[in-house]
Amino acid sequence: MYDIIIIGAGAAGMTSALYALRNGKKVLVLEGESLGGQIATSPRLENFPSVKSISGEQFADNLYEQIDALGAEVEIERVTGIEKRGEGDFLVRTEYGAYEGRSVVIAAGVRHKHLKTKHDREDLLGKGVYYCAVCDGPFYKGREVAVVGDANSALQYALLLSGYCTKVYMYTLFDKFFGDESLVKALRAKENIEVCPETNVVDFIGENELEAVEYTDKDGKLCRREIPAVFIAIGQVPDNAAFANVADLDEAGYIVADESCKTRTPGVFVAGDCRTKAVRQVSTAVSDGAIAATNASLYLESLKA
């Protein structure tokens, strides 16, 4: 039996493992896709304290090597459910089997809604096509960029990018925004943001990196714009249905928890982007991971009392 089973091997999950291992716990990390989570797809990470610049992949590799050296067990298996059998006794089921643990940290992350295009150019992800302007926008300082979306995240991305990009083209599917009025007002005041309403981005063009986007305008005409980067903000999707029996989910599907990272079930904790929170960044994921593992360790100590 493991002391702590961690679901997810992104920044939050691997930080949970790090803190749990340093607390002398036996740890299993279960990851359904690939190690590193969303940050592993970022070409450069430059907003993490004390690190001037590092690729997202290298950051994830470093974190994995750190927990591996401390004895973490890692399995690439998608978790399908959690069963509480008693106090300090959980069964975590996967697509291949089941594991016993005394406590659980859910760090399953979220997935950005990906823009469906004609040729499904997923190969350009991180090579001109991005889903995080905070992470990757600064690399296009002094250049023209585009934003796809019409809600708060897209508005915030456009405003952020307008501070250091010469021009920001904002493609919206409808003729209105679905964000806060204060953000809309601020955006309208920016001379270097050009809103292109009722446009539908249909394809990304480029061999090894993005060179242009193709879109249909409000008249249905197919247009093309040469652009080095496009930032897509059409929403994020949590995948927490498998945990609904041990944790409350809000209307959007996020696990309800405050900064303590405790769920409604004693012994089950949550960390990172999959929980209810206002800011989703690597630094906040790492913070959650440390808190969740620490509180999980305290929970295990309480069982001995």
PDB file of C-alpha atoms in Angstrom:
ATOM      1  CA  MET A   1       0.000   0.000   0.000  1.00  0.00           C
ATOM      2  CA  TYR A   2       1.203   3.481  -0.859  1.00  0.00           C
ATOM      3  CA  ASP A   3       1.079   6.395   1.576  1.00  0.00           C
ATOM      4  CA  ILE A   4       0.046   8.871  -1.109  1.00  0.00           C
ATOM      5  CA  ILE A   5      -1.211   8.205  -4.629  1.00  0.00           C
ATOM      6  CA  ILE A   6      -0.934  11.250  -6.868  1.00  0.00           C
ATOM      7  CA  ILE A   7      -3.094  11.511  -9.966  1.00  0.00           C
ATOM      8  CA  GLY A   8      -1.294  13.584 -12.590  1.00  0.00           C
ATOM      9  CA  ALA A   9       2.357  14.225 -13.402  1.00  0.00           C
ATOM     10  CA  GLY A  10       2.258  17.897 -14.272  1.00  0.00           C
ATOM     11  CA  ALA A  11       3.882  20.636 -12.208  1.00  0.00           C
ATOM     12  CA  ALA A  12       1.341  20.252  -9.384  1.00  0.00           C
ATOM     13  CA  GLY A  13       1.472  16.475  -9.296  1.00  0.00           C
ATOM     14  CA  MET A  14       5.235  16.146  -9.394  1.00  0.00           C
ATOM     15  CA  THR A  15       5.658  18.880  -6.771  1.00  0.00           C
ATOM     16  CA  SER A  16       3.224  16.953  -4.562  1.00  0.00           C
ATOM     17  CA  ALA A  17       5.414  13.912  -5.056  1.00  0.00           C
ATOM     18  CA  LEU A  18       8.528  15.907  -4.199  1.00  0.00           C
ATOM     19  CA  TYR A  19       7.125  17.156  -0.897  1.00  0.00           C
ATOM     20  CA  ALA A  20       5.600  13.804   0.016  1.00  0.00           C
ATOM     21  CA  LEU A  21       8.852  11.964  -0.661  1.00  0.00           C
ATOM     22  CA  ARG A  22      10.819  14.450   1.407  1.00  0.00           C
ATOM     23  CA  ASN A  23       8.348  13.768   4.194  1.00  0.00           C
ATOM     24  CA  GLY A  24       9.313  10.115   4.028  1.00  0.00           C
ATOM     25  CA  LYS A  25       6.172   8.877   2.295  1.00  0.00           C
ATOM     26  CA  LYS A  26       5.840   6.037  -0.189  1.00  0.00           C
ATOM     27  CA  VAL A  27       4.517   7.666  -3.343  1.00  0.00           C
ATOM     28  CA  LEU A  28       2.915   6.501  -6.566  1.00  0.00           C
ATOM     29  CA  VAL A  29       2.279   8.953  -9.416  1.00  0.00           C
ATOM     30  CA  LEU A  30      -0.282   7.972 -12.056  1.00  0.00           C
ATOM     31  CA  GLU A  31      -0.324   9.902 -15.341  1.00  0.00           C
ATOM     32  CA  GLY A  32      -2.830   9.300 -18.113  1.00  0.00           C
ATOM     33  CA  GLU A  33      -0.936  10.904 -20.995  1.00  0.00           C
ATOM     34  CA  SER A  34       2.623  12.233 -20.793  1.00  0.00           C
ATOM     35  CA  LEU A  35       4.887  13.567 -18.075  1.00  0.00           C
ATOM     36  CA  GLY A  36       5.003  17.302 -17.528  1.00  0.00           C
ATOM     37  CA  GLY A  37       1.469  18.414 -18.251  1.00  0.00           C
ATOM     38  CA  GLN A  38       0.756  21.600 -20.191  1.00  0.00           C
ATOM     39  CA  ILE A  39       4.039  23.324 -19.361  1.00  0.00           C
ATOM     40  CA  ALA A  40       5.982  20.612 -21.198  1.00  0.00           C
ATOM     41  CA  THR A  41       4.638  21.997 -24.498  1.00  0.00           C
ATOM     42  CA  SER A  42       5.953  25.526 -23.884  1.00  0.00           C
ATOM     43  CA  PRO A  43       9.174  26.312 -25.796  1.00  0.00           C
ATOM     44  CA  ARG A  44      10.417  28.588 -23.020  1.00  0.00           C
ATOM     45  CA  LEU A  45       9.505  29.252 -19.405  1.00  0.00           C
ATOM     46  CA  GLU A  46      10.714  32.618 -18.128  1.00  0.00           C
ATOM     47  CA  ASN A  47       8.206  33.576 -15.419  1.00  0.00           C
ATOM     48  CA  PHE A  48       9.182  31.030 -12.799  1.00  0.00           C
ATOM     49  CA  PRO A  49      11.074  32.509  -9.808  1.00  0.00           C
ATOM     50  CA  SER A  50      14.885  32.138  -9.953  1.00  0.00           C
ATOM     51  CA  VAL A  51      14.839  30.634 -13.456  1.00  0.00           C
ATOM     52  CA  LYS A  52      15.791  33.117 -16.170  1.00  0.00           C
ATOM     53  CA  SER A  53      14.874  30.857 -19.059  1.00  0.00           C
ATOM     54  CA  ILE A  54      14.218  27.167 -19.556  1.00  0.00           C
ATOM     55  CA  SER A  55      12.177  25.124 -21.985  1.00  0.00           C
ATOM     56  CA  GLY A  56       8.957  23.720 -20.589  1.00  0.00           C
ATOM     57  CA  GLU A  57      10.142  20.258 -21.534  1.00  0.00           C
ATOM     58  CA  GLN A  58      13.406  20.684 -19.635  1.00  0.00           C
ATOM     59  CA  PHE A  59      11.573  22.081 -16.610  1.00  0.00           C
ATOM     60  CA  ALA A  60       9.345  19.007 -16.555  1.00  0.00           C
ATOM     61  CA  ASP A  61      12.317  16.688 -17.088  1.00  0.00           C
ATOM     62  CA  ASN A  62      14.184  18.285 -14.188  1.00  0.00           C
ATOM     63  CA  LEU A  63      11.197  17.868 -11.896  1.00  0.00           C
ATOM     64  CA  TYR A  64      10.785  14.243 -12.924  1.00  0.00           C
ATOM     65  CA  GLU A  65      14.475  13.502 -12.348  1.00  0.00           C
ATOM     66  CA  GLN A  66      14.184  15.086  -8.913  1.00  0.00           C
ATOM     67  CA  ILE A  67      11.319  12.869  -7.778  1.00  0.00           C
ATOM     68  CA  ASP A  68      12.764   9.812  -9.481  1.00  0.00           C
ATOM     69  CA  ALA A  69      15.987  10.214  -7.512  1.00  0.00           C
ATOM     70  CA  LEU A  70      13.943  10.309  -4.300  1.00  0.00           C
ATOM     71  CA  GLY A  71      12.203   7.055  -5.134  1.00  0.00           C
ATOM     72  CA  ALA A  72       8.886   8.006  -6.688  1.00  0.00           C
ATOM     73  CA  GLU A  73       7.093   5.267  -8.592  1.00  0.00           C
ATOM     74  CA  VAL A  74       5.495   6.526 -11.800  1.00  0.00           C
ATOM     75  CA  GLU A  75       3.046   4.663 -14.004  1.00  0.00           C
ATOM     76  CA  ILE A  76       1.463   5.855 -17.266  1.00  0.00           C
ATOM     77  CA  GLU A  77      -2.103   4.797 -16.552  1.00  0.00           C
ATOM     78  CA  ARG A  78      -5.330   6.779 -16.783  1.00  0.00           C
ATOM     79  CA  VAL A  79      -7.280   6.834 -13.526  1.00  0.00           C
ATOM     80  CA  THR A  80     -10.923   5.832 -13.865  1.00  0.00           C
ATOM     81  CA  GLY A  81     -12.103   6.190 -10.281  1.00  0.00           C
ATOM     82  CA  ILE A  82     -11.388   6.468  -6.560  1.00  0.00           C
ATOM     83  CA  GLU A  83     -13.068   4.319  -3.904  1.00  0.00           C
ATOM     84  CA  LYS A  84     -12.853   5.124  -0.208  1.00  0.00           C
ATOM     85  CA  ARG A  85     -12.964   1.850   1.709  1.00  0.00           C
ATOM     86  CA  GLY A  86     -12.265   3.257   5.152  1.00  0.00           C
ATOM     87  CA  GLU A  87     -10.329   5.927   6.987  1.00  0.00           C
ATOM     88  CA  GLY A  88      -6.883   5.984   5.420  1.00  0.00           C
ATOM     89  CA  ASP A  89      -7.842   3.303   2.910  1.00  0.00           C
ATOM     90  CA  PHE A  90      -8.420   4.202  -0.751  1.00  0.00           C
ATOM     91  CA  LEU A  91      -8.547   2.124  -3.910  1.00  0.00           C
ATOM     92  CA  VAL A  92      -7.530   4.021  -7.054  1.00  0.00           C
ATOM     93  CA  ARG A  93      -8.677   2.278 -10.199  1.00  0.00           C
ATOM     94  CA  THR A  94      -7.008   2.712 -13.573  1.00  0.00           C
ATOM     95  CA  GLU A  95      -7.665   1.425 -17.061  1.00  0.00           C
ATOM     96  CA  TYR A  96      -5.253  -1.430 -16.324  1.00  0.00           C
ATOM     97  CA  GLY A  97      -5.784  -2.279 -12.683  1.00  0.00           C
ATOM     98  CA  ALA A  98      -6.022  -0.803  -9.191  1.00  0.00           C
ATOM     99  CA  TYR A  99      -3.710   0.561  -6.470  1.00  0.00           C
ATOM    100  CA  GLU A 100      -4.164   0.916  -2.725  1.00  0.00           C
ATOM    101  CA  GLY A 101      -3.267   4.121  -0.955  1.00  0.00           C
ATOM    102  CA  ARG A 102      -3.768   5.754   2.417  1.00  0.00           C
ATOM    103  CA  SER A 103      -4.402   9.156   0.850  1.00  0.00           C
ATOM    104  CA  VAL A 104      -4.844  10.660  -2.607  1.00  0.00           C
ATOM    105  CA  VAL A 105      -3.843  13.910  -4.311  1.00  0.00           C
ATOM    106  CA  ILE A 106      -5.778  14.742  -7.468  1.00  0.00           C
ATOM    107  CA  ALA A 107      -3.637  16.872  -9.790  1.00  0.00           C
ATOM    108  CA  ALA A 108      -5.289  15.990 -13.072  1.00  0.00           C
ATOM    109  CA  GLY A 109      -4.945  19.457 -14.620  1.00  0.00           C
ATOM    110  CA  VAL A 110      -7.121  20.802 -17.424  1.00  0.00           C
ATOM    111  CA  ARG A 111      -7.019  20.722 -21.165  1.00  0.00           C
ATOM    112  CA  HIS A 112      -7.220  23.797 -23.341  1.00  0.00           C
ATOM    113  CA  LYS A 113     -10.016  23.559 -25.836  1.00  0.00           C
ATOM    114  CA  HIS A 114      -8.140  23.137 -29.097  1.00  0.00           C
ATOM    115  CA  LEU A 115      -9.224  24.987 -32.183  1.00  0.00           C
ATOM    116  CA  LYS A 116     -10.351  22.567 -34.858  1.00  0.00           C
ATOM    117  CA  THR A 117      -8.856  23.517 -38.226  1.00  0.00           C
ATOM    118  CA  LYS A 118      -9.080  22.096 -41.703  1.00  0.00           C
ATOM    119  CA  HIS A 119      -5.772  20.251 -41.608  1.00  0.00           C
ATOM    120  CA  ASP A 120      -5.560  19.707 -37.829  1.00  0.00           C
ATOM    121  CA  ARG A 121      -2.099  21.290 -37.505  1.00  0.00           C
ATOM    122  CA  GLU A 122      -1.270  20.067 -34.023  1.00  0.00           C
ATOM    123  CA  ASP A 123       2.352  19.858 -35.187  1.00  0.00           C
ATOM    124  CA  LEU A 124       2.559  23.671 -34.965  1.00  0.00           C
ATOM    125  CA  LEU A 125       1.761  23.699 -31.247  1.00  0.00           C
ATOM    126  CA  GLY A 126       4.612  25.553 -29.585  1.00  0.00           C
ATOM    127  CA  LYS A 127       5.869  26.668 -33.010  1.00  0.00           C
ATOM    128  CA  GLY A 128       3.611  29.662 -33.518  1.00  0.00           C
ATOM    129  CA  VAL A 129       0.369  28.217 -32.178  1.00  0.00           C
ATOM    130  CA  TYR A 130      -0.043  28.739 -28.431  1.00  0.00           C
ATOM    131  CA  TYR A 131      -2.612  28.478 -25.685  1.00  0.00           C
ATOM    132  CA  CYS A 132      -0.907  30.678 -23.071  1.00  0.00           C
ATOM    133  CA  ALA A 133      -0.028  34.301 -23.833  1.00  0.00           C
ATOM    134  CA  VAL A 134       1.399  34.809 -20.347  1.00  0.00           C
ATOM    135  CA  CYS A 135       3.930  32.037 -20.960  1.00  0.00           C
ATOM    136  CA  ASP A 136       4.802  32.564 -24.611  1.00  0.00           C
ATOM    137  CA  GLY A 137       3.698  36.071 -25.592  1.00  0.00           C
ATOM    138  CA  PRO A 138       6.931  37.851 -24.593  1.00  0.00           C
ATOM    139  CA  PHE A 139       8.847  35.919 -27.250  1.00  0.00           C
ATOM    140  CA  TYR A 140       7.008  37.982 -29.880  1.00  0.00           C
ATOM    141  CA  LYS A 141       7.835  41.412 -28.517  1.00  0.00           C
ATOM    142  CA  GLY A 142       7.885  43.995 -31.295  1.00  0.00           C
ATOM    143  CA  ARG A 143       5.978  41.759 -33.729  1.00  0.00           C
ATOM    144  CA  GLU A 144       2.398  41.322 -34.886  1.00  0.00           C
ATOM    145  CA  VAL A 145       0.349  38.509 -33.351  1.00  0.00           C
ATOM    146  CA  ALA A 146      -3.223  37.244 -33.321  1.00  0.00           C
ATOM    147  CA  VAL A 147      -5.654  36.145 -30.614  1.00  0.00           C
ATOM    148  CA  VAL A 148      -8.619  33.827 -31.157  1.00  0.00           C
ATOM    149  CA  GLY A 149     -11.479  34.076 -28.657  1.00  0.00           C
ATOM    150  CA  ASP A 150     -14.135  36.404 -27.314  1.00  0.00           C
ATOM    151  CA  ALA A 151     -14.354  35.903 -23.528  1.00  0.00           C
ATOM    152  CA  ASN A 152     -12.304  37.065 -20.539  1.00  0.00           C
ATOM    153  CA  SER A 153      -9.188  34.986 -21.225  1.00  0.00           C
ATOM    154  CA  ALA A 154      -8.998  36.197 -24.817  1.00  0.00           C
ATOM    155  CA  LEU A 155      -9.554  39.811 -23.741  1.00  0.00           C
ATOM    156  CA  GLN A 156      -6.816  39.525 -21.129  1.00  0.00           C
ATOM    157  CA  TYR A 157      -4.458  37.912 -23.635  1.00  0.00           C
ATOM    158  CA  ALA A 158      -5.033  40.704 -26.162  1.00  0.00           C
ATOM    159  CA  LEU A 159      -4.467  43.430 -23.565  1.00  0.00           C
ATOM    160  CA  LEU A 160      -1.318  41.737 -22.304  1.00  0.00           C
ATOM    161  CA  LEU A 161       0.105  41.275 -25.794  1.00  0.00           C
ATOM    162  CA  SER A 162      -0.712  44.854 -26.800  1.00  0.00           C
ATOM    163  CA  GLY A 163       1.784  46.056 -24.224  1.00  0.00           C
ATOM    164  CA  TYR A 164       4.780  44.751 -26.167  1.00  0.00           C
ATOM    165  CA  CYS A 165       3.541  43.627 -29.592  1.00  0.00           C
ATOM    166  CA  THR A 166       3.214  46.167 -32.381  1.00  0.00           C
ATOM    167  CA  LYS A 167      -0.203  44.884 -33.425  1.00  0.00           C
ATOM    168  CA  VAL A 168      -2.738  42.407 -32.085  1.00  0.00           C
ATOM    169  CA  TYR A 169      -5.432  41.054 -34.384  1.00  0.00           C
ATOM    170  CA  MET A 170      -8.347  39.652 -32.416  1.00  0.00           C
ATOM    171  CA  TYR A 171     -10.531  37.142 -34.207  1.00  0.00           C
ATOM    172  CA  THR A 172     -13.975  36.606 -32.671  1.00  0.00           C
ATOM    173  CA  LEU A 173     -16.586  34.182 -33.907  1.00  0.00           C
ATOM    174  CA  PHE A 174     -19.440  36.531 -33.026  1.00  0.00           C
ATOM    175  CA  ASP A 175     -19.995  40.290 -33.265  1.00  0.00           C
ATOM    176  CA  LYS A 176     -19.776  40.838 -29.517  1.00  0.00           C
ATOM    177  CA  PHE A 177     -17.624  39.942 -26.537  1.00  0.00           C
ATOM    178  CA  PHE A 178     -18.642  37.657 -23.698  1.00  0.00           C
ATOM    179  CA  GLY A 179     -16.312  39.099 -21.072  1.00  0.00           C
ATOM    180  CA  ASP A 180     -16.266  41.758 -18.371  1.00  0.00           C
ATOM    181  CA  GLU A 181     -17.226  45.218 -19.558  1.00  0.00           C
ATOM    182  CA  SER A 182     -14.140  46.720 -17.928  1.00  0.00           C
ATOM    183  CA  LEU A 183     -11.923  44.484 -20.077  1.00  0.00           C
ATOM    184  CA  VAL A 184     -13.902  45.292 -23.219  1.00  0.00           C
ATOM    185  CA  LYS A 185     -13.585  49.022 -22.505  1.00  0.00           C
ATOM    186  CA  ALA A 186      -9.838  48.724 -21.930  1.00  0.00           C
ATOM    187  CA  LEU A 187      -9.446  46.749 -25.143  1.00  0.00           C
ATOM    188  CA  ARG A 188     -11.410  49.276 -27.191  1.00  0.00           C
ATOM    189  CA  ALA A 189      -9.051  51.999 -25.969  1.00  0.00           C
ATOM    190  CA  LYS A 190      -5.965  50.238 -27.344  1.00  0.00           C
ATOM    191  CA  GLU A 191      -4.984  51.594 -30.740  1.00  0.00           C
ATOM    192  CA  ASN A 192      -2.828  48.609 -31.623  1.00  0.00           C
ATOM    193  CA  ILE A 193      -5.616  46.029 -31.129  1.00  0.00           C
ATOM    194  CA  GLU A 194      -7.743  45.384 -34.202  1.00  0.00           C
ATOM    195  CA  VAL A 195     -10.909  43.423 -33.554  1.00  0.00           C
ATOM    196  CA  CYS A 196     -12.077  41.264 -36.450  1.00  0.00           C
ATOM    197  CA  PRO A 197     -15.649  40.176 -35.598  1.00  0.00           C
ATOM    198  CA  GLU A 198     -17.530  37.280 -37.129  1.00  0.00           C
ATOM    199  CA  THR A 199     -14.370  35.590 -38.330  1.00  0.00           C
ATOM    200  CA  ASN A 200     -13.652  31.901 -38.224  1.00  0.00           C
ATOM    201  CA  VAL A 201     -10.039  30.709 -38.261  1.00  0.00           C
ATOM    202  CA  VAL A 202     -10.038  27.632 -40.496  1.00  0.00           C
ATOM    203  CA  ASP A 203      -6.388  26.724 -40.987  1.00  0.00           C
ATOM    204  CA  PHE A 204      -2.788  27.274 -39.884  1.00  0.00           C
ATOM    205  CA  ILE A 205      -0.159  27.599 -42.607  1.00  0.00           C
ATOM    206  CA  GLY A 206       3.533  26.795 -42.238  1.00  0.00           C
ATOM    207  CA  GLU A 207       6.021  23.979 -42.694  1.00  0.00           C
ATOM    208  CA  ASN A 208       8.095  23.930 -39.507  1.00  0.00           C
ATOM    209  CA  GLU A 209       6.559  26.956 -37.818  1.00  0.00           C
ATOM    210  CA  LEU A 210       3.493  29.143 -38.231  1.00  0.00           C
ATOM    211  CA  GLU A 211       3.642  31.479 -41.201  1.00  0.00           C
ATOM    212  CA  ALA A 212       0.018  32.500 -41.664  1.00  0.00           C
ATOM    213  CA  VAL A 213      -3.582  31.889 -40.649  1.00  0.00           C
ATOM    214  CA  GLU A 214      -6.510  31.395 -42.965  1.00  0.00           C
ATOM    215  CA  TYR A 215      -9.952  32.548 -41.916  1.00  0.00           C
ATOM    216  CA  THR A 216     -13.363  33.364 -43.299  1.00  0.00           C
ATOM    217  CA  ASP A 217     -14.605  36.909 -42.710  1.00  0.00           C
ATOM    218  CA  LYS A 218     -18.142  38.025 -41.892  1.00  0.00           C
ATOM    219  CA  ASP A 219     -19.054  37.805 -45.582  1.00  0.00           C
ATOM    220  CA  GLY A 220     -17.778  34.236 -45.834  1.00  0.00           C
ATOM    221  CA  LYS A 221     -14.752  35.231 -47.895  1.00  0.00           C
ATOM    222  CA  LEU A 222     -11.596  33.153 -47.347  1.00  0.00           C
ATOM    223  CA  CYS A 223      -8.754  35.393 -46.192  1.00  0.00           C
ATOM    224  CA  ARG A 224      -5.123  34.876 -45.249  1.00  0.00           C
ATOM    225  CA  ARG A 225      -2.889  36.863 -42.905  1.00  0.00           C
ATOM    226  CA  GLU A 226       0.848  36.436 -42.571  1.00  0.00           C
ATOM    227  CA  ILE A 227       1.489  36.183 -38.833  1.00  0.00           C
ATOM    228  CA  PRO A 228       4.215  34.525 -36.703  1.00  0.00           C
ATOM    229  CA  ALA A 229       2.053  33.639 -33.699  1.00  0.00           C
ATOM    230  CA  VAL A 230      -1.549  33.025 -32.764  1.00  0.00           C
ATOM    231  CA  PHE A 231      -2.797  32.668 -29.190  1.00  0.00           C
ATOM    232  CA  ILE A 232      -5.961  30.640 -28.760  1.00  0.00           C
ATOM    233  CA  ALA A 233      -8.253  31.291 -25.807  1.00  0.00           C
ATOM    234  CA  ILE A 234     -11.522  29.483 -26.398  1.00  0.00           C
ATOM    235  CA  GLY A 235     -11.797  27.884 -22.982  1.00  0.00           C
ATOM    236  CA  GLN A 236     -10.389  25.129 -20.802  1.00  0.00           C
ATOM    237  CA  VAL A 237     -11.880  21.772 -19.973  1.00  0.00           C
ATOM    238  CA  PRO A 238     -11.384  19.931 -16.652  1.00  0.00           C
ATOM    239  CA  ASP A 239     -11.837  16.172 -16.663  1.00  0.00           C
ATOM    240  CA  ASN A 240     -12.911  15.433 -13.115  1.00  0.00           C
ATOM    241  CA  ALA A 241     -16.016  13.287 -13.604  1.00  0.00           C
ATOM    242  CA  ALA A 242     -14.201  10.215 -12.297  1.00  0.00           C
ATOM    243  CA  PHE A 243     -13.702  11.954  -8.932  1.00  0.00           C
ATOM    244  CA  ALA A 244     -17.253  13.208  -8.331  1.00  0.00           C
ATOM    245  CA  ASN A 245     -17.891  10.553  -5.672  1.00  0.00           C
ATOM    246  CA  VAL A 246     -15.107  11.917  -3.437  1.00  0.00           C
ATOM    247  CA  ALA A 247     -15.004  15.628  -4.358  1.00  0.00           C
ATOM    248  CA  ASP A 248     -17.569  18.323  -5.101  1.00  0.00           C
ATOM    249  CA  LEU A 249     -17.464  19.757  -8.630  1.00  0.00           C
ATOM    250  CA  ASP A 250     -18.622  23.234  -9.601  1.00  0.00           C
ATOM    251  CA  GLU A 251     -20.793  23.945 -12.635  1.00  0.00           C
ATOM    252  CA  ALA A 252     -17.750  24.007 -14.919  1.00  0.00           C
ATOM    253  CA  GLY A 253     -16.450  20.691 -13.597  1.00  0.00           C
ATOM    254  CA  TYR A 254     -13.616  21.998 -11.404  1.00  0.00           C
ATOM    255  CA  ILE A 255     -13.033  20.379  -8.013  1.00  0.00           C
ATOM    256  CA  VAL A 256     -14.220  22.674  -5.233  1.00  0.00           C
ATOM    257  CA  ALA A 257     -11.377  23.439  -2.827  1.00  0.00           C
ATOM    258  CA  ASP A 258      -9.758  26.472  -1.237  1.00  0.00           C
ATOM    259  CA  GLU A 259      -6.071  27.209  -0.648  1.00  0.00           C
ATOM    260  CA  SER A 260      -5.869  24.298   1.807  1.00  0.00           C
ATOM    261  CA  CYS A 261      -6.363  21.957  -1.177  1.00  0.00           C
ATOM    262  CA  LYS A 262      -8.734  19.801   0.887  1.00  0.00           C
ATOM    263  CA  THR A 263     -11.770  18.183  -0.736  1.00  0.00           C
ATOM    264  CA  ARG A 264     -14.947  17.153   1.052  1.00  0.00           C
ATOM    265  CA  THR A 265     -13.459  13.697   1.628  1.00  0.00           C
ATOM    266  CA  PRO A 266     -10.833  13.466   4.386  1.00  0.00           C
ATOM    267  CA  GLY A 267      -7.680  12.019   2.877  1.00  0.00           C
ATOM    268  CA  VAL A 268      -8.374  13.290  -0.649  1.00  0.00           C
ATOM    269  CA  PHE A 269      -6.646  16.492  -1.727  1.00  0.00           C
ATOM    270  CA  VAL A 270      -6.510  18.464  -4.981  1.00  0.00           C
ATOM    271  CA  ALA A 271      -3.758  20.541  -6.543  1.00  0.00           C
ATOM    272  CA  GLY A 272      -3.265  22.673  -9.622  1.00  0.00           C
ATOM    273  CA  ASP A 273      -5.464  23.743 -12.476  1.00  0.00           C
ATOM    274  CA  CYS A 274      -8.182  21.145 -11.863  1.00  0.00           C
ATOM    275  CA  ARG A 275      -9.382  22.910  -8.705  1.00  0.00           C
ATOM    276  CA  THR A 276     -11.424  26.096  -8.332  1.00  0.00           C
ATOM    277  CA  LYS A 277      -9.018  29.050  -8.440  1.00  0.00           C
ATOM    278  CA  ALA A 278      -8.564  32.441 -10.071  1.00  0.00           C
ATOM    279  CA  VAL A 279      -5.006  32.097 -11.402  1.00  0.00           C
ATOM    280  CA  ARG A 280      -3.664  29.068 -13.251  1.00  0.00           C
ATOM    281  CA  GLN A 281       0.103  29.294 -13.749  1.00  0.00           C
ATOM    282  CA  VAL A 282       3.083  27.020 -13.139  1.00  0.00           C
ATOM    283  CA  SER A 283       3.933  28.888  -9.940  1.00  0.00           C
ATOM    284  CA  THR A 284       0.407  28.446  -8.526  1.00  0.00           C
ATOM    285  CA  ALA A 285       0.391  24.770  -9.526  1.00  0.00           C
ATOM    286  CA  VAL A 286       3.680  24.240  -7.699  1.00  0.00           C
ATOM    287  CA  SER A 287       2.266  26.058  -4.656  1.00  0.00           C
ATOM    288  CA  ASP A 288      -0.800  23.825  -4.641  1.00  0.00           C
ATOM    289  CA  GLY A 289       1.361  20.749  -4.970  1.00  0.00           C
ATOM    290  CA  ALA A 290       3.406  21.662  -1.912  1.00  0.00           C
ATOM    291  CA  ILE A 291       0.290  22.446   0.142  1.00  0.00           C
ATOM    292  CA  ALA A 292      -1.608  19.315  -0.899  1.00  0.00           C
ATOM    293  CA  ALA A 293       1.290  16.987  -0.106  1.00  0.00           C
ATOM    294  CA  THR A 294       1.982  18.680   3.217  1.00  0.00           C
ATOM    295  CA  ASN A 295      -1.657  18.426   4.257  1.00  0.00           C
ATOM    296  CA  ALA A 296      -1.811  14.832   3.048  1.00  0.00           C
ATOM    297  CA  SER A 297       1.211  14.047   5.221  1.00  0.00           C
ATOM    298  CA  LEU A 298      -0.453  15.738   8.205  1.00  0.00           C
ATOM    299  CA  TYR A 299      -3.609  13.709   7.542  1.00  0.00           C
ATOM    300  CA  LEU A 300      -1.560  10.492   7.622  1.00  0.00           C
ATOM    301  CA  GLU A 301       0.059  11.541  10.899  1.00  0.00           C
ATOM    302  CA  SER A 302      -3.390  12.181  12.354  1.00  0.00           C
ATOM    303  CA  LEU A 303      -4.338   8.577  11.663  1.00  0.00           C
ATOM    304  CA  LYS A 304      -1.594   7.440  14.022  1.00  0.00           C
ATOM    305  CA  ALA A 305      -2.819   9.643  16.865  1.00  0.00           C
TER     306      ALA A 305
END
